[in-house]
Amino acid sequence: MKRLLALTTLAAGLAAPALAQEIPIATIGPMTGQYASFGAQMKAGAEMAVKDINAAGGVTVDGKKMPLKLTVGDDACDPKQAVAVATKVAGEKVKLVAGHFCSGSSIPASKVYAEEGVVQISPASTNPKLTDDRAGPNVFRVCGRDDQQGSVAGQYLATKFKDKKIAIVHDKSAYGKGLADETQKAMNAAGKKEELYEAYTAGEKDYTALVTKLKQAGIDVLYVGGYHTEAGLIVRQMRDQGMKTILVSGDALVTQEYWQITGNAGEGTLMTFSPDPRKNPAASGLVERFRAAKIEPEGYVLYTYAAIQAWKQAVEKANSLDNKKVIEQLNALEFDTVLGKFKFNGKGDPTLPPYTFYEWKGGQYAQL
Amino acid sequence: MEYFVQQLINGLTLGSIYGLIAIGYTMVYGIIGMINFAHGDVFMVGSFIGLLLFLMIGLTAATPLVVIILALIGVLIVAMALTAVWGWTIERLAYRPLRGSFRLAPLITAIGMSIVLTNLVQIAQGARVKNLPPDIKDRLAGGFTVLRGADGFDAVVSYRQLVIVGVTVTLMAFFTWLITSTSLGRAQRACEQDRTMAALTGVDVDRTISITFVIGAALAAVAGVMFLVYYGAIDFYIGFVAGIKAFTAAVLGGIGSLPGAMLGGLLIGLIEVFWAGYVGSEYKDVAAFSILALVLIFRPEGLLGRPEIEKV
């Protein structure tokens, strides 16, 4: 029965293009590779947004309702592949790219979109450079920035762990190093000096040597600028060597996969993330529908959804699919999305509430 | 001192895994003079088979320790057997038909085979990192202090590290005995020296070579399961890096030499760990490969290898 239903939906989907002209949009992120769980979050959010918009007939332009057609692109968080995919979708004349995930991908790709005049709204890239060195007025993000995140984390570390030994490590990526440096700056400014600052290589499995070094230095609190796989392995290897060190990190840990890697070793891990959008009253119905579809709208699912929502509102206000007019509206309008109401400031950053701290406990993360 | 001991333990564990993989490279090279580039991926396949077996058994946090140990042994044996079938099939499909061909042909099919295996697992298992269920991980955790430091720094050995080094030493001893003291080992050494002559004296060359691949794959499976149990996270790409490191280990120790492969593996592991521990995590691969380059300049045959006599 289910299959029959799926077939009819498919048939309906296939039949639709004959009726109205479709607007191509894309979401691009790491669909493969070790950050694929974030790619899956983006895909889930984008698919739900497109489904919801199309269920209501589509985007209204000039009195005509036009449905959306979603392309899912894979950059594997590799800057070179990101530029290649960006060029490809720009050639396909997509109107919106809800992506990318990794800052290291979003930044080089944004130059391609700026040249081609394609709207880019990143749901997750937090490196300040994306909007500080904005490639063009077409580049936006709906998430926070690492200097905000780092300043929240740095001040927290400096006050909460004033008498503890703190180490900072990062994975050399645009996101990881950027976040670690911002955190270090804020922490030092608040009068706390780290004992150790070191880089590690992402993609490895063995961090025992680094862990032993931390143990030797008697580190109580470890700040990691990096992604969940490495952070998870590091915290497990710390517990293996009998360390009770608290791991503190950023928004790259907001995936269930983190707990899958750490098991009980992840208990007590702290991380910064924006206030949980799932708790937003405007999102409650949507969250229910995600859960009914057996998708937990964790991490960046709702951010991707909101990126598409904001773009839709801009298109309808501009009453045109012309990129220039849409970009003008994006820079001016106030949007009503699942993340709440916000505007883009002059740089393309959203006016959303700041970062707060979360703690991992028993396989779940909860706001402190 | 405690710091040194702890880093030594880290390095020995990592080196044991490299060494187990390196044996597969070295044995195949010894017998047919070919570098089996797919071997790193056979290790990865073994690791995935191990993961699937663990998931099928379905251990929980409440499983008694005896059952866990039995399950581990069971997984190890079944994974060895299944991966051995893979090793045999690869040899039969990709290498044996080209045995009489020019020297580079099997090398190229080996690279092709490596790509096939990587992509096969990527499609079959997905591109995401696969984890041992957290419950099993927590059950396997634990260890004890070997050296108590004055300033609160204790050198700790985890049970898993102990198992890895223990299994490696046992297998190493067993295979050294196999090569030096059994008729299979004699046949292998005969094929290594002169395949035609060995065939004339009644050695079944094809069978001997097949068995070499089977043994290599089984050892790679052991390394794969150990890797899985130790780190708890694997992906379809682990074969590439581990394969390169193990190949380096085999060359460093003297390719073709069994104890050389083990020694090379341990050295690579120790160099990496000590570099990361005393200098910095950055450039540890550069350190390992620089030492390889130095060794090859002064001892081109590797640490324990015999100088190659050019056959005319």
XYZ file of C-alpha atoms in Angstrom:
680
model
C 0.000 0.000 0.000
C 2.780 2.331 0.974
C 4.552 1.627 -2.289
C 1.386 2.319 -4.232
C 1.084 5.609 -2.415
C 4.699 6.428 -3.189
C 4.107 5.619 -6.826
C 1.110 7.896 -7.063
C 3.036 10.702 -5.403
C 5.845 10.092 -7.832
C 3.425 10.115 -10.744
C 1.906 13.327 -9.459
C 5.392 14.775 -9.120
C 6.221 13.772 -12.682
C 3.003 15.156 -14.015
C 3.461 18.542 -12.342
C 6.086 20.080 -14.679
C 3.700 19.900 -17.585
C 1.331 22.229 -15.765
C 3.600 25.036 -14.647
C 7.113 26.246 -15.095
C 9.375 25.109 -12.281
C 11.880 27.265 -10.436
C 15.160 25.422 -9.923
C 16.818 25.811 -6.523
C 19.617 23.834 -4.924
C 20.926 22.813 -1.561
C 24.608 21.946 -1.469
C 26.523 20.376 1.367
C 28.521 17.319 2.336
C 26.219 14.513 1.173
C 29.126 12.055 1.295
C 32.242 11.844 3.433
C 32.648 12.150 7.147
C 30.422 15.220 7.500
C 27.585 13.564 5.579
C 25.304 13.665 8.610
C 25.178 17.452 8.223
C 24.509 17.092 4.511
C 21.594 14.858 5.448
C 20.293 17.567 7.810
C 20.370 20.140 5.019
C 18.737 17.782 2.552
C 15.946 16.971 5.005
C 15.282 20.660 5.699
C 15.346 21.652 2.033
C 13.120 18.778 0.923
C 10.541 19.594 3.575
C 10.583 23.288 2.652
C 10.103 22.537 -1.046
C 7.369 20.037 -0.272
C 5.522 22.550 1.912
C 5.840 25.383 -0.600
C 4.760 23.190 -3.502
C 1.830 21.812 -1.506
C 0.561 25.390 -1.327
C 0.990 25.721 -5.083
C 4.460 27.168 -5.187
C 5.956 30.630 -5.225
C 3.675 33.407 -6.494
C 5.272 35.601 -9.126
C 3.173 37.980 -11.222
C -0.004 36.306 -10.026
C 1.237 32.916 -11.244
C 2.064 30.102 -8.849
C 5.287 28.350 -9.764
C 6.476 25.170 -8.022
C 10.066 24.670 -6.894
C 12.400 21.993 -8.143
C 15.168 21.022 -5.753
C 18.640 19.838 -6.779
C 20.830 18.320 -4.081
C 24.527 18.951 -4.653
C 27.455 17.252 -2.929
C 30.640 19.167 -2.110
C 31.965 16.646 0.450
C 33.249 19.716 2.353
C 36.071 19.888 -0.161
C 36.746 23.461 -1.366
C 37.690 22.324 -4.878
C 34.599 20.188 -5.274
C 32.494 23.023 -3.832
C 33.639 25.400 -6.582
C 32.968 22.741 -9.222
C 29.428 22.077 -7.973
C 28.802 25.818 -7.604
C 29.814 26.390 -11.223
C 27.608 23.522 -12.328
C 24.438 24.711 -10.565
C 25.088 28.306 -11.628
C 25.215 27.012 -15.202
C 21.858 25.343 -14.600
C 20.486 28.788 -13.675
C 19.308 27.875 -10.204
C 17.716 30.830 -8.424
C 18.831 29.961 -4.896
C 21.588 27.935 -3.316
C 20.813 27.006 0.266
C 24.379 26.096 1.158
C 27.093 25.224 1.675
C 27.771 23.646 5.043
C 31.511 23.935 5.719
C 32.882 27.475 5.771
C 35.851 26.225 3.779
C 33.396 25.368 0.983
C 30.993 28.290 1.300
C 33.659 30.966 1.006
C 35.227 29.913 -2.329
C 31.795 28.976 -3.716
C 30.401 32.416 -2.804
C 32.793 33.993 -5.331
C 31.266 31.850 -8.084
C 27.737 32.819 -7.040
C 28.704 36.506 -6.879
C 30.020 36.413 -10.426
C 26.910 34.651 -11.676
C 24.513 36.680 -9.533
C 23.006 33.612 -7.866
C 21.512 34.038 -4.382
C 23.445 32.094 -1.758
C 22.051 31.629 1.740
C 24.218 29.419 3.904
C 22.336 27.715 6.709
C 25.480 26.714 8.585
C 28.752 28.393 7.587
C 29.827 30.407 10.583
C 33.273 31.727 9.600
C 33.162 35.572 9.777
C 34.996 35.897 6.427
C 31.948 34.694 4.511
C 30.193 38.011 5.105
C 33.078 40.228 6.280
C 34.817 39.718 2.951
C 31.455 39.352 1.274
C 31.868 38.328 -2.357
C 28.752 40.271 -3.383
C 25.353 41.490 -2.173
C 23.981 38.022 -3.023
C 25.706 36.240 -0.106
C 23.768 35.629 3.128
C 23.648 33.261 6.048
C 20.933 32.418 8.537
C 23.291 31.089 11.225
C 25.539 32.920 13.659
C 29.183 33.871 13.288
C 32.262 32.338 14.843
C 33.359 35.631 16.373
C 30.025 35.700 18.245
C 30.343 32.026 19.033
C 33.973 32.402 20.056
C 33.268 35.379 22.263
C 30.469 33.514 24.067
C 32.690 30.463 24.465
C 35.792 32.436 25.437
C 34.041 34.450 28.130
C 32.356 31.340 29.487
C 35.649 29.475 29.680
C 37.386 32.418 31.344
C 34.758 32.785 34.085
C 33.483 29.234 34.634
C 36.927 27.591 34.517
C 38.978 30.434 35.968
C 41.211 28.184 38.081
C 41.392 25.284 35.623
C 43.965 24.495 32.996
C 42.571 25.056 29.515
C 43.939 23.860 26.173
C 42.772 24.872 22.705
C 43.144 22.620 19.669
C 41.843 22.955 16.112
C 41.708 20.977 12.877
C 43.276 23.629 10.596
C 39.997 24.017 8.631
C 38.486 27.454 7.922
C 35.765 26.701 10.465
C 37.861 24.945 13.099
C 40.819 27.304 13.191
C 38.588 30.360 12.850
C 36.484 29.314 15.832
C 39.491 28.299 17.940
C 41.202 31.637 17.279
C 38.094 33.676 18.116
C 37.624 31.712 21.313
C 41.272 32.160 22.247
C 41.052 35.904 21.616
C 37.934 36.314 23.747
C 39.320 34.137 26.522
C 42.639 35.992 26.635
C 40.815 39.314 26.619
C 38.866 38.129 29.666
C 42.176 37.515 31.425
C 42.601 33.759 31.049
C 45.580 32.245 29.268
C 45.540 28.774 27.703
C 48.202 26.230 28.665
C 48.457 24.728 25.210
C 47.438 25.626 21.671
C 47.836 22.993 18.997
C 46.601 21.808 15.613
C 45.605 18.274 14.685
C 44.817 16.669 11.350
C 41.179 15.963 10.542
C 40.240 12.574 9.120
C 42.598 10.556 11.295
C 41.443 8.080 13.905
C 44.424 8.030 16.237
C 44.768 11.044 18.524
C 46.359 9.161 21.421
C 49.637 11.069 21.146
C 47.852 14.423 21.385
C 45.736 13.113 24.256
C 48.799 11.992 26.207
C 50.300 15.423 25.704
C 47.166 17.019 27.164
C 47.300 14.589 30.055
C 50.932 15.489 30.738
C 50.017 19.171 30.819
C 47.233 18.369 33.309
C 44.533 19.913 31.123
C 41.103 20.128 32.803
C 39.178 21.707 29.960
C 39.807 21.151 26.259
C 38.364 23.520 23.680
C 38.110 21.899 20.224
C 37.723 23.969 17.073
C 36.645 21.205 14.727
C 33.975 18.739 13.713
C 32.189 16.031 15.651
C 34.064 12.965 14.364
C 37.444 14.099 15.609
C 36.053 15.659 18.783
C 34.280 12.372 19.531
C 37.403 10.295 19.008
C 39.470 12.682 21.118
C 37.046 12.551 24.047
C 36.933 8.744 23.939
C 40.687 8.465 23.813
C 40.915 10.882 26.754
C 38.625 8.662 28.827
C 40.668 5.615 27.792
C 43.732 7.232 29.262
C 41.856 7.916 32.474
C 41.334 11.652 31.949
C 38.279 13.491 33.232
C 38.883 16.522 31.023
C 35.746 18.368 29.916
C 35.452 18.835 26.176
C 34.037 22.151 24.977
C 33.327 22.818 21.316
C 31.138 24.658 18.834
C 28.079 24.122 16.693
C 29.661 21.286 14.669
C 28.684 18.891 17.451
C 24.925 19.319 16.984
C 24.369 15.872 15.511
C 23.355 12.573 17.075
C 26.358 11.063 15.373
C 28.528 12.686 18.041
C 27.024 10.434 20.702
C 27.289 7.431 18.393
C 31.045 7.990 18.404
C 31.547 8.843 22.060
C 29.079 6.638 23.901
C 29.135 7.481 27.592
C 32.460 9.263 27.141
C 30.495 12.158 25.645
C 28.659 12.799 28.918
C 29.204 16.363 30.035
C 30.509 17.688 26.731
C 29.673 21.372 26.334
C 29.008 23.149 23.056
C 27.778 26.484 21.774
C 24.809 26.672 19.430
C 22.026 29.133 18.720
C 18.936 28.818 20.913
C 17.280 25.562 19.857
C 14.935 26.442 16.958
C 12.873 23.352 17.764
C 11.674 25.155 20.884
C 10.471 28.102 18.833
C 6.621 28.250 19.026
C 6.485 29.133 15.315
C 8.217 25.845 14.519
C 6.146 23.482 16.660
C 3.826 22.245 13.887
C 6.750 21.763 11.539
C 8.768 19.883 14.154
C 5.799 17.519 14.581
C 5.651 16.886 10.842
C 9.386 16.184 10.703
C 9.058 13.716 13.531
C 6.091 12.063 11.820
C 8.385 11.563 8.826
C 10.888 9.952 11.220
C 13.357 12.834 10.893
C 14.598 14.601 14.003
C 14.932 18.278 13.020
C 18.223 18.620 14.921
C 21.157 20.842 14.096
C 20.801 22.644 10.788
C 17.572 21.089 9.466
C 15.391 24.073 10.408
C 18.066 26.558 9.315
C 17.982 25.158 5.798
C 14.193 25.284 5.900
C 14.343 28.930 6.997
C 16.823 29.873 4.255
C 14.347 28.731 1.620
C 11.445 30.415 3.427
C 13.283 33.756 3.520
C 14.140 33.544 -0.169
C 10.518 32.743 -1.057
C 9.308 35.801 0.835
C 11.847 37.963 -0.968
C 10.809 36.638 -4.382
C 7.134 37.242 -3.691
C 7.812 40.740 -2.434
C 9.974 41.517 -5.470
C 7.255 39.912 -7.584
C 9.980 38.804 -9.935
C 12.490 36.019 -10.440
C 15.125 38.506 -11.493
C 18.079 37.859 -9.170
C 18.927 41.542 -8.801
C 15.449 42.444 -7.562
C 15.333 39.438 -5.237
C 18.721 40.360 -3.761
C 17.483 43.904 -3.128
C 14.525 42.526 -1.199
C 16.684 40.063 0.722
C 18.835 42.955 1.903
C 15.813 45.013 2.934
C 12.933 42.847 4.115
C 12.120 41.428 7.496
C 11.415 37.709 7.268
C 9.057 35.536 9.232
C 10.557 32.050 9.389
C 10.717 28.982 11.611
C 13.730 30.580 13.270
C 11.603 33.571 14.188
C 11.495 37.049 12.678
C 14.787 38.458 11.411
C 16.420 40.795 8.903
C 19.759 40.580 7.177
C 22.089 43.327 8.366
C 24.267 45.279 5.932
C 26.695 42.357 5.635
C 24.217 39.554 5.087
C 24.264 38.264 8.671
C 20.912 37.589 10.312
C 19.652 39.531 13.326
C 18.997 36.402 15.354
C 19.558 35.800 19.077
C 23.158 35.021 20.134
C 24.789 31.713 20.971
C 24.168 29.841 24.159
C 25.647 26.762 25.830
C 24.401 23.194 25.516
C 25.405 20.078 27.379
C 25.403 16.471 26.144
C 23.711 14.177 28.651
C 22.585 10.585 28.184
C 22.672 10.789 24.398
C 20.811 14.106 24.075
C 21.900 17.714 24.030
C 20.041 20.239 26.126
C 20.355 23.959 26.657
C 22.145 24.865 29.871
C 59.167 8.948 32.336
C 55.464 8.220 32.687
C 54.905 10.440 29.683
C 57.400 8.451 27.643
C 55.833 5.144 28.705
C 52.347 6.351 27.808
C 53.480 7.500 24.374
C 55.322 4.207 23.931
C 52.093 2.326 24.611
C 50.222 4.525 22.126
C 52.900 3.991 19.496
C 53.124 0.233 19.970
C 49.359 -0.172 19.523
C 49.259 1.926 16.371
C 52.393 0.208 15.090
C 50.913 -3.250 15.686
C 47.983 -2.429 13.438
C 50.303 -1.098 10.722
C 52.487 -4.159 11.109
C 49.604 -6.601 10.682
C 48.632 -4.909 7.422
C 52.249 -4.641 6.301
C 52.659 -8.432 6.514
C 50.136 -8.787 3.693
C 52.117 -6.437 1.460
C 55.405 -8.058 2.233
C 54.283 -11.670 1.753
C 52.741 -10.994 -1.637
C 55.757 -9.014 -2.742
C 58.058 -11.747 -1.528
C 56.314 -14.431 -3.531
C 55.363 -12.769 -6.808
C 57.248 -9.488 -6.709
C 54.052 -7.483 -6.984
C 52.745 -4.684 -4.792
C 49.152 -5.493 -3.980
C 47.727 -1.994 -3.761
C 44.276 -3.381 -2.997
C 45.534 -4.737 0.314
C 44.692 -1.602 2.288
C 41.141 -1.911 1.028
C 40.998 -5.577 1.980
C 41.785 -4.337 5.493
C 38.859 -1.929 5.225
C 36.548 -4.705 3.996
C 37.647 -6.857 6.940
C 36.821 -4.007 9.282
C 33.329 -3.634 7.821
C 32.704 -7.378 8.021
C 33.702 -7.173 11.669
C 31.277 -4.305 12.267
C 28.398 -6.155 10.585
C 29.111 -9.244 12.693
C 29.137 -7.204 15.903
C 25.804 -5.667 14.938
C 24.357 -9.105 14.139
C 25.376 -10.493 17.514
C 23.775 -7.448 19.115
C 25.723 -7.061 22.339
C 24.331 -4.716 24.943
C 25.713 -2.904 27.941
C 24.472 -5.757 30.145
C 26.225 -8.589 28.298
C 28.557 -10.450 30.677
C 32.273 -10.124 30.073
C 32.754 -13.795 29.125
C 30.210 -13.448 26.333
C 31.958 -10.296 25.130
C 35.298 -12.064 24.950
C 33.764 -15.059 23.168
C 31.970 -12.731 20.761
C 35.220 -10.926 20.031
C 36.996 -14.196 19.267
C 34.052 -15.366 17.161
C 33.946 -12.121 15.188
C 37.682 -12.315 14.649
C 37.519 -15.872 13.268
C 34.494 -15.317 11.024
C 35.863 -12.006 9.745
C 39.189 -13.687 8.966
C 37.421 -16.452 7.046
C 35.172 -14.126 5.052
C 37.925 -11.642 4.272
C 40.151 -14.544 3.215
C 37.490 -15.428 0.628
C 37.714 -11.845 -0.624
C 41.499 -12.095 -0.814
C 41.303 -15.370 -2.713
C 38.698 -14.002 -5.138
C 40.724 -10.873 -5.840
C 43.797 -12.934 -6.652
C 41.779 -15.313 -8.836
C 39.974 -12.546 -10.748
C 42.467 -9.755 -11.027
C 45.980 -11.152 -10.685
C 46.171 -14.779 -11.786
C 45.013 -14.172 -15.390
C 47.856 -11.668 -15.744
C 50.579 -13.738 -14.172
C 52.470 -14.352 -17.432
C 51.941 -10.787 -18.572
C 54.388 -7.888 -18.279
C 55.379 -6.676 -14.841
C 53.212 -3.582 -14.614
C 49.942 -5.268 -15.596
C 49.088 -6.753 -12.184
C 50.147 -3.504 -10.526
C 47.556 -1.647 -12.555
C 44.808 -4.192 -11.890
C 45.730 -3.882 -8.205
C 45.091 -0.142 -8.295
C 41.850 -0.854 -10.160
C 40.852 -3.435 -7.569
C 41.531 -0.922 -4.817
C 39.165 1.579 -6.440
C 36.553 -1.139 -6.974
C 36.624 -2.174 -3.313
C 36.489 1.405 -2.006
C 33.515 2.260 -4.184
C 31.765 -1.028 -3.584
C 31.777 -0.437 0.166
C 30.841 3.209 -0.322
C 27.760 2.163 -2.293
C 26.841 -0.813 -0.142
C 27.425 0.778 3.262
C 27.108 4.491 2.528
C 29.724 7.191 2.748
C 29.137 8.079 6.371
C 31.301 7.159 9.305
C 30.076 3.878 10.787
C 30.265 3.348 14.503
C 30.388 0.447 16.807
C 27.203 0.905 18.878
C 28.010 3.064 21.931
C 26.855 0.286 24.284
C 29.445 -2.135 22.974
C 32.095 0.559 23.058
C 31.383 1.346 26.683
C 31.474 -2.358 27.505
C 34.871 -2.739 25.856
C 36.319 0.320 27.589
C 38.509 0.110 30.641
C 42.139 -0.415 31.498
C 44.648 -0.268 34.299
C 47.587 1.775 35.451
C 51.037 0.455 34.647
C 53.143 3.247 36.037
C 52.054 5.663 38.713
C 53.530 9.115 38.345
C 54.405 11.460 41.201
C 52.514 14.455 39.802
C 49.246 12.652 39.176
C 50.159 11.489 35.697
C 49.633 7.733 35.449
C 50.581 5.709 32.404
C 47.462 3.728 31.539
C 47.000 0.689 29.310
C 43.496 0.012 28.072
C 42.355 -3.592 27.715
C 41.883 -3.031 24.030
C 45.484 -1.948 23.584
C 46.572 -5.045 25.446
C 44.417 -7.249 23.207
C 45.807 -5.633 20.055
C 49.443 -6.045 21.016
C 48.772 -9.547 22.343
C 46.992 -10.735 19.198
C 49.698 -9.217 17.007
C 52.539 -10.910 18.860
C 50.742 -14.275 18.811
C 49.979 -14.112 15.093
C 53.488 -12.934 14.342
C 54.977 -15.902 16.160
C 52.564 -18.301 14.469
C 53.283 -17.066 10.951
C 57.036 -16.975 11.446
C 56.779 -20.619 12.481
C 54.552 -21.318 9.482
C 57.049 -19.873 7.002
C 60.166 -21.356 8.521
C 59.020 -24.793 9.646
C 56.127 -26.142 7.581
C 55.887 -27.585 4.100
C 53.629 -24.694 3.096
C 56.331 -22.277 4.207
C 58.950 -24.218 2.266
C 56.756 -24.100 -0.842
C 56.324 -20.347 -0.381
C 60.028 -19.790 -0.057
C 60.667 -21.985 -3.074
C 58.198 -19.965 -5.188
C 59.879 -16.821 -3.970
C 63.266 -17.951 -5.210
C 62.307 -19.425 -8.558
C 58.766 -20.147 -9.603
C 59.597 -22.325 -12.615
C 62.034 -24.455 -10.678
C 59.567 -24.789 -7.817
C 56.902 -25.992 -10.255
C 59.337 -28.534 -11.720
C 60.005 -29.994 -8.293
C 56.291 -30.547 -7.747
C 55.206 -27.406 -5.875
C 51.718 -26.284 -6.890
C 52.642 -22.660 -7.590
C 49.121 -21.341 -8.182
C 47.867 -22.895 -4.993
C 50.791 -21.546 -2.980
C 50.236 -18.049 -4.296
C 46.498 -18.292 -3.562
C 47.246 -19.354 -0.006
C 49.592 -16.395 0.385
C 46.778 -14.037 -0.588
C 44.389 -15.834 1.741
C 46.790 -15.489 4.678
C 47.447 -11.839 3.862
C 43.724 -11.089 3.721
C 43.056 -12.932 6.975
C 45.727 -10.872 8.728
C 44.291 -7.710 7.230
C 40.914 -8.757 8.658
C 42.488 -9.110 12.105
C 43.947 -5.625 11.741
C 40.539 -4.395 10.556
C 38.669 -5.811 13.542
C 41.346 -4.490 15.911
C 41.071 -1.054 14.326
C 37.292 -1.185 14.721
C 37.436 -2.228 18.347
C 40.183 0.237 19.222
C 38.825 3.389 17.586
C 35.152 2.426 17.332
C 34.636 4.376 14.109
C 35.354 3.310 10.532
C 34.531 4.535 7.043
C 35.063 3.307 3.507
C 38.186 5.412 3.170
C 40.273 4.049 6.063
C 41.967 1.556 3.734
C 43.745 4.281 1.808
C 45.695 5.951 4.598
C 46.297 2.743 6.530
C 47.386 1.033 3.322
C 49.929 3.730 2.508
C 51.327 3.655 6.032
C 51.526 -0.131 6.056
C 53.150 -0.198 2.642
C 55.704 2.305 3.913
C 56.246 0.068 6.922
C 56.863 -2.921 4.665
C 59.407 -0.981 2.610
C 61.084 0.426 5.707
C 61.463 -3.017 7.252
C 62.647 -4.522 3.987
C 59.928 -5.651 1.626
C 59.724 -9.424 1.434
C 60.754 -9.896 5.052
C 58.136 -10.914 7.609
C 59.898 -9.656 10.756
C 60.863 -6.598 8.719
C 57.205 -5.758 8.103
C 56.447 -5.997 11.800
C 59.487 -3.937 12.743
C 58.649 -1.366 10.071
C 55.060 -1.134 11.319
C 56.155 -0.584 14.894
C 58.717 2.008 13.827
C 56.224 3.995 11.766
C 53.740 3.897 14.643
C 56.360 4.996 17.168
C 57.798 7.751 14.967
C 54.330 9.190 14.391
C 53.381 9.113 18.033
C 56.652 10.456 19.394
C 56.753 13.211 16.812
C 53.218 14.198 17.750
C 54.049 13.886 21.438
C 57.339 15.784 21.560
C 57.179 18.108 18.558
C 53.570 18.599 17.452
C 50.697 16.823 15.730
C 51.405 18.746 12.571
C 53.886 17.216 10.147
C 54.007 13.829 11.849
C 53.518 12.128 8.494
C 56.357 14.230 7.107
C 58.550 12.925 9.913
C 57.620 9.305 9.213
C 58.243 9.621 5.489
C 61.499 11.560 5.965
C 62.863 8.724 8.041
C 61.754 6.305 5.336
C 63.645 8.355 2.751
C 66.779 8.423 4.921
C 66.680 4.677 5.511
C 66.244 3.996 1.821
C 69.216 6.209 0.942
C 71.569 4.365 3.267
C 69.976 0.910 3.157
C 67.991 0.583 -0.082
C 66.921 -2.961 0.823
C 65.247 -1.787 4.017
C 66.194 -2.552 7.612
C 65.879 -6.343 7.516
C 65.678 -6.965 3.770
C 68.231 -8.861 1.751
C 69.981 -6.964 -1.032
C 68.223 -7.761 -4.280
C 70.288 -9.659 -6.803
C 69.398 -8.547 -10.285
C 68.512 -11.619 -12.323
C 69.801 -11.447 -15.873
